[in-house]
PDB file of C-alpha atoms in Angstrom:
ATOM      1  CA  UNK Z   1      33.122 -60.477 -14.906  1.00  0.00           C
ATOM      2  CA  UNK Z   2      33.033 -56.664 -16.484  1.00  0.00           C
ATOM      3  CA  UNK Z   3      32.650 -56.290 -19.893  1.00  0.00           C
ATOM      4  CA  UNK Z   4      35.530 -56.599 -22.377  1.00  0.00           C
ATOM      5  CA  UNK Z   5      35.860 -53.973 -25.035  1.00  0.00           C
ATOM      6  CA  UNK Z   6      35.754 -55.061 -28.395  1.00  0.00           C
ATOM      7  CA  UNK Z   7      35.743 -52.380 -30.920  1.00  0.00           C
ATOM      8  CA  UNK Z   8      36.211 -48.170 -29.933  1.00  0.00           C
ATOM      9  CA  UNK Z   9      38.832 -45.739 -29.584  1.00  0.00           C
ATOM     10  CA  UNK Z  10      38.903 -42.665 -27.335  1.00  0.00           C
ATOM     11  CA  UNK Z  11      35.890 -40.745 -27.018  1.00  0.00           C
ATOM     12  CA  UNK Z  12      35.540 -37.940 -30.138  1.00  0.00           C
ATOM     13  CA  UNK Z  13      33.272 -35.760 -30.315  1.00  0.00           C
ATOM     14  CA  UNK Z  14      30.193 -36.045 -31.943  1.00  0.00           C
ATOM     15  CA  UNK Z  15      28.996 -33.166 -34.340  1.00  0.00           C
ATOM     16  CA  UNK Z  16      27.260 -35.049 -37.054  1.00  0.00           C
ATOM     17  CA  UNK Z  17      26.585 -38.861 -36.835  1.00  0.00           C
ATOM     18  CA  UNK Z  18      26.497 -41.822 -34.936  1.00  0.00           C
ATOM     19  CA  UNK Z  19      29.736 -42.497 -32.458  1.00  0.00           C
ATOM     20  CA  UNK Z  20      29.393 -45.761 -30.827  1.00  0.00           C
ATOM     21  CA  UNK Z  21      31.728 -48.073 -28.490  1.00  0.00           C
ATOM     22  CA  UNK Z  22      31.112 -52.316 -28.713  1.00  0.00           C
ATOM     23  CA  UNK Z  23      31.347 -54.384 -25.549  1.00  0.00           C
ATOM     24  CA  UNK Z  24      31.234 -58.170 -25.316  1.00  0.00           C
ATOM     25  CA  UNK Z  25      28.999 -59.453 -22.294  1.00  0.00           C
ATOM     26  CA  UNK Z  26      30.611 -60.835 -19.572  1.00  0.00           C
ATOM     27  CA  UNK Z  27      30.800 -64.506 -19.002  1.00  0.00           C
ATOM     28  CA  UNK Z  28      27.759 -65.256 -16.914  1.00  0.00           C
ATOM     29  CA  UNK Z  29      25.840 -62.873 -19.113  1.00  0.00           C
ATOM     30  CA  UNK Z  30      26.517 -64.516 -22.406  1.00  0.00           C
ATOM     31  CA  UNK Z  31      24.017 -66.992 -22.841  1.00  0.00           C
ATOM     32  CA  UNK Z  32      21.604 -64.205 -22.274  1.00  0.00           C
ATOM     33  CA  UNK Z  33      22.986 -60.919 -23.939  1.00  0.00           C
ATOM     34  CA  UNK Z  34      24.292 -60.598 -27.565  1.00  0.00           C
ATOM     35  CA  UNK Z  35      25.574 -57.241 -28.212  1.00  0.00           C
ATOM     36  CA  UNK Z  36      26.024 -53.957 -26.163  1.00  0.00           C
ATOM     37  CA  UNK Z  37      26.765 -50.984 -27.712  1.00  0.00           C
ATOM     38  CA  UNK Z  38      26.982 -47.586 -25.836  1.00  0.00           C
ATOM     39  CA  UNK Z  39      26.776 -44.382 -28.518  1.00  0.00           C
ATOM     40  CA  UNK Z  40      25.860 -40.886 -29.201  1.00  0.00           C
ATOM     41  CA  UNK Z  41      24.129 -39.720 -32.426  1.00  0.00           C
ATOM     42  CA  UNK Z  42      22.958 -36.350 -33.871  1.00  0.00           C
ATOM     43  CA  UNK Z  43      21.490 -35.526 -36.655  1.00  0.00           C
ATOM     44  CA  UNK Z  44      20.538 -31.904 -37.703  1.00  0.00           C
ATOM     45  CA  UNK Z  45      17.838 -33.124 -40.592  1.00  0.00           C
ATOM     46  CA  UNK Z  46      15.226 -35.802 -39.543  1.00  0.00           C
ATOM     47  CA  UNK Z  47      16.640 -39.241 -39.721  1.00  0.00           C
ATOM     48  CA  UNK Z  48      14.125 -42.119 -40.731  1.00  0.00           C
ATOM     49  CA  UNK Z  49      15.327 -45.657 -40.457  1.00  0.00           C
ATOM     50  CA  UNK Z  50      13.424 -49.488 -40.873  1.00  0.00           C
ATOM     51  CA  UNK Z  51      14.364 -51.243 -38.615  1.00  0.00           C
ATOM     52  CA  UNK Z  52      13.595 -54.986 -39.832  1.00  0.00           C
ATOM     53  CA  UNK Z  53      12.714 -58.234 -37.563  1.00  0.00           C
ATOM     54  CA  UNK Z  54      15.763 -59.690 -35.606  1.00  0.00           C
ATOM     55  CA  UNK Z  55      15.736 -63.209 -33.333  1.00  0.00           C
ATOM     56  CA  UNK Z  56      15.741 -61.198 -30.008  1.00  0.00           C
ATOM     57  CA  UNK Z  57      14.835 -58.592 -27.732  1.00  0.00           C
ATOM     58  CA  UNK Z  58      16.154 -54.897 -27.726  1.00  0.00           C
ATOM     59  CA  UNK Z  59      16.402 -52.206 -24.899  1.00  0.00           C
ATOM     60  CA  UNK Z  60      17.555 -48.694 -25.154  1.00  0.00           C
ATOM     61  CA  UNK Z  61      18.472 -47.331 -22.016  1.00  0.00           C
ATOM     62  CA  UNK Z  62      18.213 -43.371 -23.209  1.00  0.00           C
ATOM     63  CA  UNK Z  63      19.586 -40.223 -21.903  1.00  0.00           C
ATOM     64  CA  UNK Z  64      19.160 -37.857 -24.189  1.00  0.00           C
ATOM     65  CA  UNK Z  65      16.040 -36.958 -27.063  1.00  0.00           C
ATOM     66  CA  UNK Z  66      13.278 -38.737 -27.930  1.00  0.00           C
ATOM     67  CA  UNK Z  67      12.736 -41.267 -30.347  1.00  0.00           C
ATOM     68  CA  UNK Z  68      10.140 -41.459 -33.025  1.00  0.00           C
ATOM     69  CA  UNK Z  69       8.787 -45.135 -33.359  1.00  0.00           C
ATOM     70  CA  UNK Z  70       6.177 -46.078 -35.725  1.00  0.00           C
ATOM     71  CA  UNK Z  71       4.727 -48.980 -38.565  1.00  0.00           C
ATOM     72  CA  UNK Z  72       3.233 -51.697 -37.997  1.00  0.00           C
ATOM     73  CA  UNK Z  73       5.898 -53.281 -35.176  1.00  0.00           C
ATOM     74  CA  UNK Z  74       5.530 -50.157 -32.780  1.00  0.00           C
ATOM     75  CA  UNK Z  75       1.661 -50.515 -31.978  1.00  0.00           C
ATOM     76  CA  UNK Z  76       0.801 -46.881 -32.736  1.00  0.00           C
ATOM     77  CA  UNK Z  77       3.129 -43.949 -33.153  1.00  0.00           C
ATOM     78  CA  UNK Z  78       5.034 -42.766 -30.306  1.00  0.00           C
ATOM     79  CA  UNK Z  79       8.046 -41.211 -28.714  1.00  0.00           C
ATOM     80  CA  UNK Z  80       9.860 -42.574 -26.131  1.00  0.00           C
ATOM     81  CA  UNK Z  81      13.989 -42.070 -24.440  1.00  0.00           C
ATOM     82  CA  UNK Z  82      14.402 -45.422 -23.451  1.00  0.00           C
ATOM     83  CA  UNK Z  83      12.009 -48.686 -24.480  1.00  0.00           C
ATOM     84  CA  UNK Z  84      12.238 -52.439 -25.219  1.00  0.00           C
ATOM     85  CA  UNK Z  85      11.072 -54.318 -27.989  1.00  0.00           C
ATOM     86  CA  UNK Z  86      10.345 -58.095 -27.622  1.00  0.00           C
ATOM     87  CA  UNK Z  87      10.292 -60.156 -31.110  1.00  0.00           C
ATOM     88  CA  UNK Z  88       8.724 -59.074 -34.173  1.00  0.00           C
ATOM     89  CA  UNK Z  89       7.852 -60.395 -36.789  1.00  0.00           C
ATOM     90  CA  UNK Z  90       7.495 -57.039 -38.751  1.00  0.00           C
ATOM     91  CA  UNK Z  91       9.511 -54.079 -39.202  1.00  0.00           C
ATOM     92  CA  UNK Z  92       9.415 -50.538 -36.822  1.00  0.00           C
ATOM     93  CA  UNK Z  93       9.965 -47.126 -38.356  1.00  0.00           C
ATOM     94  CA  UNK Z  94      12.018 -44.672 -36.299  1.00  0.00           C
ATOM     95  CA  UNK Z  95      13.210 -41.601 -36.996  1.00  0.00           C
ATOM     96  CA  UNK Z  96      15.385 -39.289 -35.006  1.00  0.00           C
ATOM     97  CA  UNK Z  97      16.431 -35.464 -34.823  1.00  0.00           C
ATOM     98  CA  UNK Z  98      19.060 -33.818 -32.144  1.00  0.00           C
ATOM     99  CA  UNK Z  99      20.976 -35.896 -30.269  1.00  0.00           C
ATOM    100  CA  UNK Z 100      20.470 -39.054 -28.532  1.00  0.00           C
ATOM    101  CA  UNK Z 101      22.941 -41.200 -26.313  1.00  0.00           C
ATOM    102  CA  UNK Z 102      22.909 -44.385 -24.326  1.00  0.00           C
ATOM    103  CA  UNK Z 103      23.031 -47.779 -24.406  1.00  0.00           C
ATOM    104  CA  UNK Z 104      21.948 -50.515 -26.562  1.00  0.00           C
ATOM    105  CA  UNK Z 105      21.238 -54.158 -25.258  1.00  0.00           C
ATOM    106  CA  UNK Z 106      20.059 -57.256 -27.514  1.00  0.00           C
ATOM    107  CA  UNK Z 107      19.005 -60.316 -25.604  1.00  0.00           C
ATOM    108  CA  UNK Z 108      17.683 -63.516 -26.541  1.00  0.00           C
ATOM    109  CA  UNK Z 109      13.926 -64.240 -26.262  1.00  0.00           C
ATOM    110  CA  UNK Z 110      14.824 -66.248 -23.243  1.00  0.00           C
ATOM    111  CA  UNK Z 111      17.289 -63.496 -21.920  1.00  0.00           C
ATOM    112  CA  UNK Z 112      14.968 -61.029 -22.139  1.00  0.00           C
ATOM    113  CA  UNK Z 113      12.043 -63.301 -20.250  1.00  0.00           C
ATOM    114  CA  UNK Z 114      14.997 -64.406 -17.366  1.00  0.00           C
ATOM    115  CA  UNK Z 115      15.493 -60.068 -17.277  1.00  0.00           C
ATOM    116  CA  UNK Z 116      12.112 -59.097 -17.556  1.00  0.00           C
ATOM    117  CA  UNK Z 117      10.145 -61.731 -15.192  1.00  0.00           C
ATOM    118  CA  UNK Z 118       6.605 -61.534 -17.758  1.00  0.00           C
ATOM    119  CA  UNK Z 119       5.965 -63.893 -20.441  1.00  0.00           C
ATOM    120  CA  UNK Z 120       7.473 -62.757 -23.622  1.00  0.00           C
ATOM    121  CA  UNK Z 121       3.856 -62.118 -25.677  1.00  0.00           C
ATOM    122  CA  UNK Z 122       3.159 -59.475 -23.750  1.00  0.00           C
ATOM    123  CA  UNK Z 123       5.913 -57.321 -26.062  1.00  0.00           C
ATOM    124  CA  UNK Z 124       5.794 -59.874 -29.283  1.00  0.00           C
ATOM    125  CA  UNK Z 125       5.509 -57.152 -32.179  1.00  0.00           C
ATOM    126  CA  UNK Z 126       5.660 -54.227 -29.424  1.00  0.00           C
ATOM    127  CA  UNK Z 127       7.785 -51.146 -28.020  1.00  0.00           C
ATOM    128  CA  UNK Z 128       6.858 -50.395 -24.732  1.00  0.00           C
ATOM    129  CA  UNK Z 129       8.667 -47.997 -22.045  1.00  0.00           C
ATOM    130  CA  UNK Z 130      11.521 -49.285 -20.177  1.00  0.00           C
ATOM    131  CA  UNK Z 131       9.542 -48.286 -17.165  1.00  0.00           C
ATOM    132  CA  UNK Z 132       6.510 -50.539 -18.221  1.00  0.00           C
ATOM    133  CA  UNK Z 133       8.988 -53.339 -18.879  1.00  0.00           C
ATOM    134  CA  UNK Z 134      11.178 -53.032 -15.870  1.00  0.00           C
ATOM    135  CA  UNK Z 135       9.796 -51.218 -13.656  1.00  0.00           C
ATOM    136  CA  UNK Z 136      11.689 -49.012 -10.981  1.00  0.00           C
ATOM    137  CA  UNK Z 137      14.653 -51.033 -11.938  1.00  0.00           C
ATOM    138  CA  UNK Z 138      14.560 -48.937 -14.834  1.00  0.00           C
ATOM    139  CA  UNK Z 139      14.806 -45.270 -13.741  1.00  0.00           C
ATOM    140  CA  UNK Z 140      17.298 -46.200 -11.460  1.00  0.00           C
ATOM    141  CA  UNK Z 141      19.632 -48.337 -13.755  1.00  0.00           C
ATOM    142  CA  UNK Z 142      19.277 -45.585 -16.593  1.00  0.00           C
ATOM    143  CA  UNK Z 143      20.191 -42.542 -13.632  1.00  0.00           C
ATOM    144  CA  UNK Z 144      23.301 -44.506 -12.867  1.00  0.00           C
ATOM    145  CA  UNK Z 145      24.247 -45.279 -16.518  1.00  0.00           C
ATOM    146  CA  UNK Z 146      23.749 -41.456 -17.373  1.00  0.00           C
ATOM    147  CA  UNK Z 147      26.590 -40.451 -14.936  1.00  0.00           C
ATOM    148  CA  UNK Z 148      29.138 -42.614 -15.682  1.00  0.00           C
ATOM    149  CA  UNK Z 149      31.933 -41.091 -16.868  1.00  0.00           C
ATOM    150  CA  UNK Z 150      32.252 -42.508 -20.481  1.00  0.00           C
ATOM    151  CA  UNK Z 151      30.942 -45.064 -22.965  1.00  0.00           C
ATOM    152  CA  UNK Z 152      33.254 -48.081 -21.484  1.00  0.00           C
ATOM    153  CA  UNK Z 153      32.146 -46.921 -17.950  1.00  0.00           C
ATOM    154  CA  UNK Z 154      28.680 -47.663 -18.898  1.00  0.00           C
ATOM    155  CA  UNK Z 155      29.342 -50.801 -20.820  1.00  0.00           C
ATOM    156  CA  UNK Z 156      31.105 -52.246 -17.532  1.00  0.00           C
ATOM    157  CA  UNK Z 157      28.382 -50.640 -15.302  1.00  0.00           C
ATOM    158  CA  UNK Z 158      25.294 -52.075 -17.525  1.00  0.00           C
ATOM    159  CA  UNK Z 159      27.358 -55.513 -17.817  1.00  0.00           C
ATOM    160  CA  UNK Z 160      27.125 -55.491 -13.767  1.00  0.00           C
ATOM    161  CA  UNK Z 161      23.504 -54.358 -13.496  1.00  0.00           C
ATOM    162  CA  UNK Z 162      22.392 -56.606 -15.745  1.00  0.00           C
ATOM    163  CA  UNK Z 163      24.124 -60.096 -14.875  1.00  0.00           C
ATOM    164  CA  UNK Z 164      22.963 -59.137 -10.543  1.00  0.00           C
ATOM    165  CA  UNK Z 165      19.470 -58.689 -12.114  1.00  0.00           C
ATOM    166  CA  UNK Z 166      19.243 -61.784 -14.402  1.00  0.00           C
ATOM    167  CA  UNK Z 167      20.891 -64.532 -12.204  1.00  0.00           C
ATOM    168  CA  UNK Z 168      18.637 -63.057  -9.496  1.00  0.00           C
ATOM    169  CA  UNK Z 169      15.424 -64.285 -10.904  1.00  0.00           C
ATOM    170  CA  UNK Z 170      14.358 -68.398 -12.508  1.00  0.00           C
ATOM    171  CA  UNK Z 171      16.228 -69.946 -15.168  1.00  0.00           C
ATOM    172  CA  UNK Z 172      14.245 -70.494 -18.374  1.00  0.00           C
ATOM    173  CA  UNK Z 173      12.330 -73.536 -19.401  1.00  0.00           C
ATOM    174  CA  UNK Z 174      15.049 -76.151 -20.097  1.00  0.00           C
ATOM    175  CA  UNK Z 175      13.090 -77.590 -23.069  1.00  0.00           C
ATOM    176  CA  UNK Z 176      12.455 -74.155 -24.793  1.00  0.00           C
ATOM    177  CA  UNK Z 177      16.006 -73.739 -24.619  1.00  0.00           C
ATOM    178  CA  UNK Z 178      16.459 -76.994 -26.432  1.00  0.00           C
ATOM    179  CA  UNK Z 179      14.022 -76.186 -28.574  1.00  0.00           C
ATOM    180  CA  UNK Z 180      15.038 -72.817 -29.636  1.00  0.00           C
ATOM    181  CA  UNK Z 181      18.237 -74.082 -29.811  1.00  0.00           C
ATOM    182  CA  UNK Z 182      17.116 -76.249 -33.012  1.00  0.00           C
ATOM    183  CA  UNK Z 183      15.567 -73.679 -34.350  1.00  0.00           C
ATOM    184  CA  UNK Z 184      18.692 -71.164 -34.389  1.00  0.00           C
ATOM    185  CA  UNK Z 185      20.946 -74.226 -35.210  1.00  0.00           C
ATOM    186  CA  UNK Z 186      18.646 -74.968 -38.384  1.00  0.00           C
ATOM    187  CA  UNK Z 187      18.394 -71.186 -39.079  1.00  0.00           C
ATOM    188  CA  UNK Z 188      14.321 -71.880 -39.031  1.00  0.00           C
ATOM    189  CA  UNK Z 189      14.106 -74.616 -41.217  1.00  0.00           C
ATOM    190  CA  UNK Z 190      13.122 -77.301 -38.703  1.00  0.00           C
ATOM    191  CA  UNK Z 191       9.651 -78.424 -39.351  1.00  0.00           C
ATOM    192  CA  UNK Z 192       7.545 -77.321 -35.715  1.00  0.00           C
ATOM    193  CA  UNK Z 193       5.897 -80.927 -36.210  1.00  0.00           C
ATOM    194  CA  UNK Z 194       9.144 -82.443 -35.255  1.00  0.00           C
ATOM    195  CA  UNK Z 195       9.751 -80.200 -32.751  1.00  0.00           C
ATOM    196  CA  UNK Z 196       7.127 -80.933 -31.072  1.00  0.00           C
ATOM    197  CA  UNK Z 197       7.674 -84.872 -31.379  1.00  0.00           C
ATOM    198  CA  UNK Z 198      10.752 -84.824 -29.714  1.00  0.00           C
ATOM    199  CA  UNK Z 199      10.119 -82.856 -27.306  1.00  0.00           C
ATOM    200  CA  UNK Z 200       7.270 -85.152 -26.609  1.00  0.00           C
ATOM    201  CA  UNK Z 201       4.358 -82.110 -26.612  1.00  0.00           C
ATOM    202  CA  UNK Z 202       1.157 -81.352 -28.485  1.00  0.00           C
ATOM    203  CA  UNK Z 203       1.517 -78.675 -31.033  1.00  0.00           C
ATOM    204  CA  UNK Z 204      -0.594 -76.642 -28.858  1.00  0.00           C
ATOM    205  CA  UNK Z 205       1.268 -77.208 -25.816  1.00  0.00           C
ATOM    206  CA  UNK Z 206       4.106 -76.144 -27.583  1.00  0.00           C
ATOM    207  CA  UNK Z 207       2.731 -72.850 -28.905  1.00  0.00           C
ATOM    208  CA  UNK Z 208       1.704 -71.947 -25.631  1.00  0.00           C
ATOM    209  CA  UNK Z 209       5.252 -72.159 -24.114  1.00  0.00           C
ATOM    210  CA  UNK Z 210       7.058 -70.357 -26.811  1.00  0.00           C
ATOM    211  CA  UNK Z 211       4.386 -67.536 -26.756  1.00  0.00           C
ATOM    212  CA  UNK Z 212       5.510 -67.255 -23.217  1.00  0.00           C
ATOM    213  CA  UNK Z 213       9.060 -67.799 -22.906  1.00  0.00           C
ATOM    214  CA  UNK Z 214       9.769 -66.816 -26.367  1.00  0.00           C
ATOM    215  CA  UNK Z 215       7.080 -64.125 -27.484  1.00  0.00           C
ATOM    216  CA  UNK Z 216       5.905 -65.834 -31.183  1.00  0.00           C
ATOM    217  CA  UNK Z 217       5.086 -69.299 -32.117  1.00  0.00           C
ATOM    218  CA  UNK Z 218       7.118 -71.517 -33.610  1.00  0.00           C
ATOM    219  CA  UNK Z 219       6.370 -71.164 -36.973  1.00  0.00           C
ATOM    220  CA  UNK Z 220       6.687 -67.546 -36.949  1.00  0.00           C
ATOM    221  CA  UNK Z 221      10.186 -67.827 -35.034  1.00  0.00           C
ATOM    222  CA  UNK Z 222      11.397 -70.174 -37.943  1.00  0.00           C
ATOM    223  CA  UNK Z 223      10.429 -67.867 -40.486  1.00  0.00           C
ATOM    224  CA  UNK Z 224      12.100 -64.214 -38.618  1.00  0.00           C
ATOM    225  CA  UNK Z 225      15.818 -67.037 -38.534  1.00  0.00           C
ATOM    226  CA  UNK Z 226      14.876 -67.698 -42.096  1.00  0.00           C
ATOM    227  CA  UNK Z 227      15.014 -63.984 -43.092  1.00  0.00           C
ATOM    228  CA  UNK Z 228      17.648 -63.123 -41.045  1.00  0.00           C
ATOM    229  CA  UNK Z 229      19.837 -65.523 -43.332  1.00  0.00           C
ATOM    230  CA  UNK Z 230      18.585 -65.256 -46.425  1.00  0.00           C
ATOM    231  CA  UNK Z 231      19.292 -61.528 -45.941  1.00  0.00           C
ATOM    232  CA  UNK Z 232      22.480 -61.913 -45.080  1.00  0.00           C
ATOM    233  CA  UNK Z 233      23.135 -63.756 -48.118  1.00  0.00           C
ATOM    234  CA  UNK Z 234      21.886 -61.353 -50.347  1.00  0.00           C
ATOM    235  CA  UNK Z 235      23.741 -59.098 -48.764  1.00  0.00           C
ATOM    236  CA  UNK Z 236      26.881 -60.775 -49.743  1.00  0.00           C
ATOM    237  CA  UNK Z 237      25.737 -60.582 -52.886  1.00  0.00           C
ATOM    238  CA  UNK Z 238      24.961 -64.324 -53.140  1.00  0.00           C
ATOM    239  CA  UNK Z 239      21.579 -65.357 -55.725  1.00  0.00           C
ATOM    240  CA  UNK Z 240      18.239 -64.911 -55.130  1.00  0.00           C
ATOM    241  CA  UNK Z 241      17.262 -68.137 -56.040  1.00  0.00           C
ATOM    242  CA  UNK Z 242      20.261 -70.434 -54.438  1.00  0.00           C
ATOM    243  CA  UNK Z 243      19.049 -68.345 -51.586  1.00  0.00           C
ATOM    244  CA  UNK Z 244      15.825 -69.049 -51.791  1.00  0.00           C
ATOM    245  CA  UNK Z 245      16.434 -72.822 -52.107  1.00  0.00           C
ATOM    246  CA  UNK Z 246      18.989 -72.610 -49.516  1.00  0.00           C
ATOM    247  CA  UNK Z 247      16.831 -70.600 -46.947  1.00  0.00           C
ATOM    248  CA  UNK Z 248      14.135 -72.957 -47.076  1.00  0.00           C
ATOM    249  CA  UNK Z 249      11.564 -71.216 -49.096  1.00  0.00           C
ATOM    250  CA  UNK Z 250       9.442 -72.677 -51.876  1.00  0.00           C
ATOM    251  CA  UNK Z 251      10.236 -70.705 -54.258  1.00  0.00           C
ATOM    252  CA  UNK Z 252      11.144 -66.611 -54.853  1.00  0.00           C
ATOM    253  CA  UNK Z 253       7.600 -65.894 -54.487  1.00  0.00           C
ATOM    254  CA  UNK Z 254       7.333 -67.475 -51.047  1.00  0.00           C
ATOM    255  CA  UNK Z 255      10.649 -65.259 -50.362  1.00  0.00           C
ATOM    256  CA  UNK Z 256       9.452 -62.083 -51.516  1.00  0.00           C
ATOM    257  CA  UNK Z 257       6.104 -62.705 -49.557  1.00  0.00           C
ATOM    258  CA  UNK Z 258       8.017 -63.057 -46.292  1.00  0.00           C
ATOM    259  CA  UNK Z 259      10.628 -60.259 -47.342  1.00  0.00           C
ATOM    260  CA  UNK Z 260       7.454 -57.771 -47.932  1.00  0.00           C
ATOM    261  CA  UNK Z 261       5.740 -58.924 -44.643  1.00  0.00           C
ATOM    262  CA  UNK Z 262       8.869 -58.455 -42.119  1.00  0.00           C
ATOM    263  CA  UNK Z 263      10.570 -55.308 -43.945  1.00  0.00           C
ATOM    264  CA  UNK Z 264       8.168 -53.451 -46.616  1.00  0.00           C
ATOM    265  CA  UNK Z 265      10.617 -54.480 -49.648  1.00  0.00           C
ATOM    266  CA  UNK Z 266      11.827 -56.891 -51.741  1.00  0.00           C
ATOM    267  CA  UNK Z 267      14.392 -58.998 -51.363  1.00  0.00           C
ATOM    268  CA  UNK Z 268      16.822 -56.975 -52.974  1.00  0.00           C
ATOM    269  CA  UNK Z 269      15.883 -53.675 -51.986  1.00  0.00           C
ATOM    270  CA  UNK Z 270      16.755 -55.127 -48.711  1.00  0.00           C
ATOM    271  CA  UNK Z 271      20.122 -56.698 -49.892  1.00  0.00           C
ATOM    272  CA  UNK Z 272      21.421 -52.757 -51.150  1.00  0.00           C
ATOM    273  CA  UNK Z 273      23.445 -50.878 -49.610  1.00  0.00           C
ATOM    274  CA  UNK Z 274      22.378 -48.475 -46.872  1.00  0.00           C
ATOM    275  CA  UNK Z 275      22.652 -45.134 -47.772  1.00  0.00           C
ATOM    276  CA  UNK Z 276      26.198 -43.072 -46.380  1.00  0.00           C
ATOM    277  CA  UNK Z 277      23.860 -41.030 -43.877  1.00  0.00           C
ATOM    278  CA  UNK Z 278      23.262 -44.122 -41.835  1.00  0.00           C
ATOM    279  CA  UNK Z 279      27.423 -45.077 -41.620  1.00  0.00           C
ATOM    280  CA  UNK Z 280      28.483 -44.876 -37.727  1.00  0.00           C
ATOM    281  CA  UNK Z 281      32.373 -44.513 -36.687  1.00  0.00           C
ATOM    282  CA  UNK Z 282      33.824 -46.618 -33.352  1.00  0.00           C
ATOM    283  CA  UNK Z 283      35.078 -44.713 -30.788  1.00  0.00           C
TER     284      UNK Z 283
END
């Protein structure tokens, strides 16, 4: 099923800024993919941005300039077109100058381990190459994207590509699925014990298949869903302390801990608004 457009007008052109058209996956492809976005950006001045933790995998399929990716999620500095990230736990620094275009996919964990065929710690807290991730697949699926003839061409083509390639290879574990399922469900606050009582595992046992079909262990899974809410709370300019309580955290302290660990700031630097120079237009 192609890709139904969601957000975007006709294509402007981009002199300053990010321009960016929304597609909703396809039917077969949703359990797997949860936002595609194709866009072009350019920026005369450096742009830096911190990119905090999210609960999936990213891609960038890139046709234009490079990328600079740094901090403590991105390994060791480096430059790259088009990459995927697995999960993090921590924040990447990028920072961009010129133009850049192409398409954005976020996955699950378990979408991006049906896609990518490698168990998911191999990119926990990394940003590799789309070549090293993929493969040939890569080069060839980012040539093709390139020449479409527009953003919606490439959010159809990229919905194709991608649903061939992922209902091509093994279905994931059945019981991870269930399991990350409670995990989402409870937004992280699950205890792992339990988990891993009714799944009928050893704690062990059930660290090892999360590191591979998911990337991170349970624990640290629970606490990126935890952040991901209690941010967006704060962000709707709820309290810190109902949304501490709320979020599952001891206290503000235990908040603030996590908030400095997965983004370099406090809970309500992260909760401000971002500054105009980051604002993107559909189209």
């Amino acid at each position: 099923m192609p890709v139904v457009i969601v957000q975007g007008v006709k294509d402007p052109a981009v002199s300053e800024g990010l321009v960016f058209l929304e597609g909703r996956p396809g039917r077969r492809l949703r359990p797997y993919v949860t936002h595609l976005s194709a866009y072009t950006e350019r920026y005369t001045r450096p742009l830096p941005r911190r990119q905090p933790p999210f609960a999936g995998a990213v891609m960038i399929f890139g046709f234009a300039e490079p990328l600079a990716l740094d901090g403590p999620g991105a390994e060791a500095p480096q430059r790259l077109v088009s990459f995927a990230g697995g999960l993090h736990d921590t924040y990447v620094d990028t920072t961009m100058t010129g133009l850049a275009e192409g398409v954005q996919l976020d996955l699950t964990p378990l979408g991006a381990r049906r896609l990518l065929g490698m168990p998911m710690s191999e990119l926990a807290n990394r940003v590799v190459s789309l070549a090293e991730a993929l493969g040939p697949w890569a080069e060839s699926a980012v040539e093709r994207l390139a020449g479409a003839p527009d953003r919606q061409a490439r959010l159809a083509l990229l919905d194709e590509l991608l649903t061939r390639r992922i209902h091509a290879a093994p279905e994931p574990d059945r019981r991870i699925r269930w399991a990350w399922g409670r995990l989402v469900a409870t937004r992280g606050t699950i205890a792992v014990a339990s988990l891993a009582e009714e799944l009928g595992w050893s704690h062990r046992h059930l660290v090892s298949r999360f590191h591979d079909q998911i990337g991170l262990a349970p624990k640290a899974v629970a606490k990126v869903l935890r952040f991901e809410h209690a941010a967006a709370r704060l962000r709707a300019g709820l309290p810190l302390a109902d949304t501490a309580v709320r979020c599952g955290y001891y206290d503000q302290a235990h908040m603030n801990r996590d908030f400095r660990a997965m983004t370099g700031a406090t809970p309500r630097e992260v909760a401000a608004p971002r500054p105009a120079s980051t604002a993107a237009a559909p189209g």
